[in-house]
Coordinates of N, CA, C and O in Angstrom, one line a residue:
X1 N 110.0 145.5 125.0 CA 111.2 144.8 125.3 C 111.3 143.5 125.1 O 110.8 143.4 124.4
X2 N 112.6 143.1 125.3 CA 112.9 141.9 124.5 C 112.9 140.1 125.6 O 113.6 139.7 125.2
X3 N 112.2 140.4 125.8 CA 111.9 139.1 126.9 C 111.2 137.8 126.0 O 111.2 136.7 126.4
X4 N 110.6 138.5 125.1 CA 110.6 137.2 124.3 C 111.5 136.6 123.2 O 111.3 135.4 123.2
X5 N 112.7 136.9 123.3 CA 114.0 136.5 123.0 C 114.0 136.5 121.6 O 113.4 137.6 121.0
X6 N 115.5 136.5 121.4 CA 115.8 136.4 119.8 C 116.5 137.8 119.5 O 116.2 137.9 118.4
X7 N 116.4 138.5 120.5 CA 117.4 140.1 120.5 C 116.1 141.4 119.6 O 116.1 141.6 118.5
X8 N 114.7 140.0 118.8 CA 113.6 141.0 119.2 C 112.6 142.1 119.9 O 112.8 141.2 120.5
X9 N 112.8 142.9 120.1 CA 111.4 143.6 120.7 C 110.5 144.1 120.2 O 109.8 143.4 119.5
X10 N 109.5 143.4 121.7 CA 107.9 144.2 121.2 C 107.7 145.2 122.7 O 108.6 145.5 123.3
X11 N 106.5 145.5 122.2 CA 105.8 146.6 123.1 C 105.1 145.8 123.8 O 103.7 145.2 123.4
X12 N 104.7 145.6 125.2 CA 103.9 145.3 126.0 C 103.1 146.3 127.4 O 103.5 147.6 126.9
X13 N 102.0 146.3 127.3 CA 101.6 146.8 128.6 C 100.3 146.3 129.4 O 100.9 144.8 129.5
X14 N 100.4 147.5 130.6 CA 99.5 146.5 131.4 C 98.9 147.7 132.6 O 99.7 148.7 132.0
X15 N 97.9 147.4 132.8 CA 96.9 148.2 133.7 C 96.3 148.6 134.6 O 96.1 147.0 135.4
X16 N 96.4 149.5 135.5 CA 95.5 150.1 136.5 C 93.9 150.2 136.6 O 93.6 151.1 135.5
X17 N 93.2 149.8 137.1 CA 91.7 150.3 136.7 C 91.1 151.0 138.5 O 90.0 151.2 138.2
X18 N 91.9 150.6 139.0 CA 91.8 151.1 140.7 C 92.8 151.9 141.0 O 93.5 151.1 142.8
X19 N 93.6 152.9 140.1 CA 94.6 153.7 140.9 C 95.9 153.4 140.8 O 96.6 153.1 142.3
X20 N 96.3 152.2 141.2 CA 97.1 151.2 141.3 C 97.7 149.9 142.4 O 98.7 150.2 142.4
X21 N 96.6 149.8 142.6 CA 96.3 149.1 143.8 C 96.5 147.9 143.7 O 97.1 146.8 144.0
X22 N 95.7 147.3 142.1 CA 95.7 146.3 141.6 C 96.5 146.3 140.0 O 95.9 147.2 139.4
X23 N 97.1 145.4 139.8 CA 97.4 145.7 138.3 C 97.0 144.1 137.6 O 96.4 143.0 137.5
X24 N 96.5 143.6 135.5 CA 96.1 142.9 135.2 C 97.2 141.9 135.9 O 98.3 142.5 136.2
X25 N 97.1 140.8 135.4 CA 98.1 139.0 136.1 C 98.5 139.4 134.9 O 100.1 138.8 135.3
X26 N 98.7 139.6 133.7 CA 100.0 139.4 133.0 C 99.8 140.9 131.8 O 98.9 141.1 131.7
X27 N 101.1 140.9 131.7 CA 101.3 142.0 130.5 C 100.6 141.6 129.6 O 101.0 140.3 128.9
X28 N 100.3 142.3 128.2 CA 99.5 142.5 127.3 C 100.2 143.1 125.9 O 101.5 144.0 125.6
X29 N 100.7 142.2 125.4 CA 102.2 142.0 123.9 C 101.1 143.0 122.8 O 99.9 142.5 122.6
X30 N 101.0 144.6 122.5 CA 100.5 145.2 121.7 C 100.0 144.8 119.9 O 100.5 144.6 119.2
X31 N 101.8 144.4 120.3 CA 102.5 144.1 118.5 C 102.6 142.7 118.1 O 103.5 141.9 117.1
X32 N 101.4 142.1 118.1 CA 101.3 140.8 117.7 C 100.7 140.6 116.5 O 100.4 141.2 115.8
X33 N 100.8 139.5 115.6 CA 100.1 139.6 114.5 C 100.9 140.1 113.2 O 99.4 140.5 112.4
X34 N 102.1 140.9 113.0 CA 102.4 141.7 112.4 C 102.4 141.6 110.9 O 102.8 142.4 109.7
X35 N 103.2 140.0 110.9 CA 102.7 138.8 109.0 C 104.7 138.6 109.7 O 105.0 138.1 108.4
X36 N 105.5 139.0 110.8 CA 106.5 137.9 110.8 C 107.5 138.9 111.8 O 106.9 139.6 112.4
X37 N 108.5 138.5 112.5 CA 109.2 139.0 113.4 C 109.6 139.8 112.6 O 109.8 140.1 111.7
X38 N 109.9 140.5 113.7 CA 110.9 142.5 113.6 C 110.4 142.7 114.9 O 110.1 142.5 115.8
X39 N 111.6 144.0 114.8 CA 112.0 144.5 116.1 C 110.9 145.7 115.7 O 111.0 147.0 115.4
X40 N 110.2 146.1 117.6 CA 109.5 146.8 117.9 C 110.0 148.2 119.0 O 111.1 147.5 119.4
X41 N 109.7 149.2 118.3 CA 110.8 150.3 119.1 C 109.8 151.3 118.7 O 109.4 151.2 118.9
X42 N 110.9 152.6 120.5 CA 110.1 153.4 120.2 C 108.5 153.6 120.1 O 108.1 154.7 119.8
X43 N 107.8 153.7 121.3 CA 107.0 153.3 121.6 C 106.1 155.5 122.0 O 107.4 155.5 122.9
X44 N 105.0 155.5 121.9 CA 104.6 156.7 121.9 C 103.5 156.1 122.7 O 102.9 155.6 122.1
X45 N 103.0 156.8 124.0 CA 101.5 157.3 124.6 C 100.9 158.2 124.3 O 101.0 158.9 124.3
X46 N 99.8 158.0 123.6 CA 98.8 159.2 123.1 C 97.3 158.5 124.2 O 96.6 157.7 124.1
X47 N 97.3 159.4 125.2 CA 95.7 159.4 125.7 C 94.5 160.2 124.7 O 94.3 160.9 124.4
X48 N 93.4 158.7 125.3 CA 92.3 159.1 124.6 C 91.5 159.6 125.7 O 90.3 157.6 125.5
X49 N 90.8 159.7 126.5 CA 89.8 159.7 127.0 C 90.1 158.3 128.4 O 90.9 158.4 129.1
X50 N 89.2 157.5 128.2 CA 90.0 156.0 128.9 C 90.5 155.6 128.9 O 90.6 154.6 129.2
X51 N 91.4 155.2 128.1 CA 92.5 154.3 126.6 C 93.0 154.8 126.5 O 93.3 156.1 126.0
X52 N 93.7 154.7 126.2 CA 95.6 154.8 125.3 C 96.0 154.4 123.8 O 95.0 153.7 123.9
X53 N 96.1 155.1 123.0 CA 96.7 154.8 121.4 C 98.2 154.4 121.9 O 98.8 155.9 123.0
X54 N 98.8 153.5 121.7 CA 100.4 153.5 121.3 C 100.8 153.5 120.1 O 100.2 152.1 119.3
X55 N 101.4 154.4 119.6 CA 102.2 154.1 118.5 C 103.3 153.7 118.8 O 104.3 153.9 119.6
X56 N 104.6 153.0 117.5 CA 105.8 152.3 117.4 C 106.1 152.3 116.3 O 105.0 151.9 114.9
X57 N 107.7 151.7 116.2 CA 108.1 151.3 115.4 C 108.7 150.0 114.8 O 108.2 149.5 116.0
X58 N 108.2 149.3 113.7 CA 108.4 147.9 113.5 C 109.0 148.1 112.0 O 108.5 147.7 111.4
X59 N 110.0 146.6 112.8 CA 110.5 146.4 111.7 C 110.1 144.9 110.6 O 111.2 144.6 109.6
X60 N 109.1 144.8 110.9 CA 108.8 143.0 110.6 C 108.8 143.1 109.0 O 109.2 141.8 108.3
X61 N 109.0 144.4 108.0 CA 108.4 143.7 107.3 C 109.7 143.9 106.2 O 109.9 144.9 104.7
X62 N 110.9 144.5 107.6 CA 112.3 144.4 106.2 C 112.6 145.9 106.7 O 113.8 146.9 106.7
X63 N 111.6 146.9 106.6 CA 112.4 148.8 106.4 C 111.6 148.3 107.6 O 110.3 148.4 108.8
X64 N 111.8 149.7 108.6 CA 110.7 150.7 110.1 C 110.0 151.3 109.3 O 109.3 152.1 108.8
X65 N 108.3 150.5 110.0 CA 107.2 152.0 109.6 C 106.2 152.1 111.0 O 106.8 151.4 112.1
X66 N 105.2 152.8 110.8 CA 104.8 153.2 112.3 C 103.3 152.4 112.4 O 102.9 152.2 111.0
X67 N 103.2 151.9 112.8 CA 101.7 151.2 113.7 C 101.7 151.8 114.8 O 102.1 152.2 116.2
X68 N 99.8 151.3 114.8 CA 99.1 152.1 116.7 C 98.4 151.1 116.7 O 97.8 149.9 115.5
X69 N 98.5 150.5 118.4 CA 97.6 150.2 118.8 C 96.8 150.7 119.7 O 97.1 151.7 120.2
X70 N 95.4 150.0 120.7 CA 95.0 150.5 121.7 C 95.1 150.1 122.4 O 95.0 148.5 122.7
X71 N 95.2 150.2 123.8 CA 95.8 149.8 125.3 C 94.3 149.9 126.2 O 94.2 151.6 126.3
X72 N 93.0 149.6 126.3 CA 91.7 150.1 126.8 C 91.5 149.6 128.0 O 92.1 148.7 128.2

């Protein structure tokens, strides 16, 4: 989403460990420290047992590339 401002999209996640009764206090940003500002878009979730992999496109280096992060 665009909550960080500047028209640059980021990929955030949140999770519950009790079937949705409670959630983490803050969302976590997956696309941090990629080397510069860039637009992150088109996330896809891949379930892997007790965690998820998240793939997305990011343009921090001038062109869109695919990145993967873990949301455990």
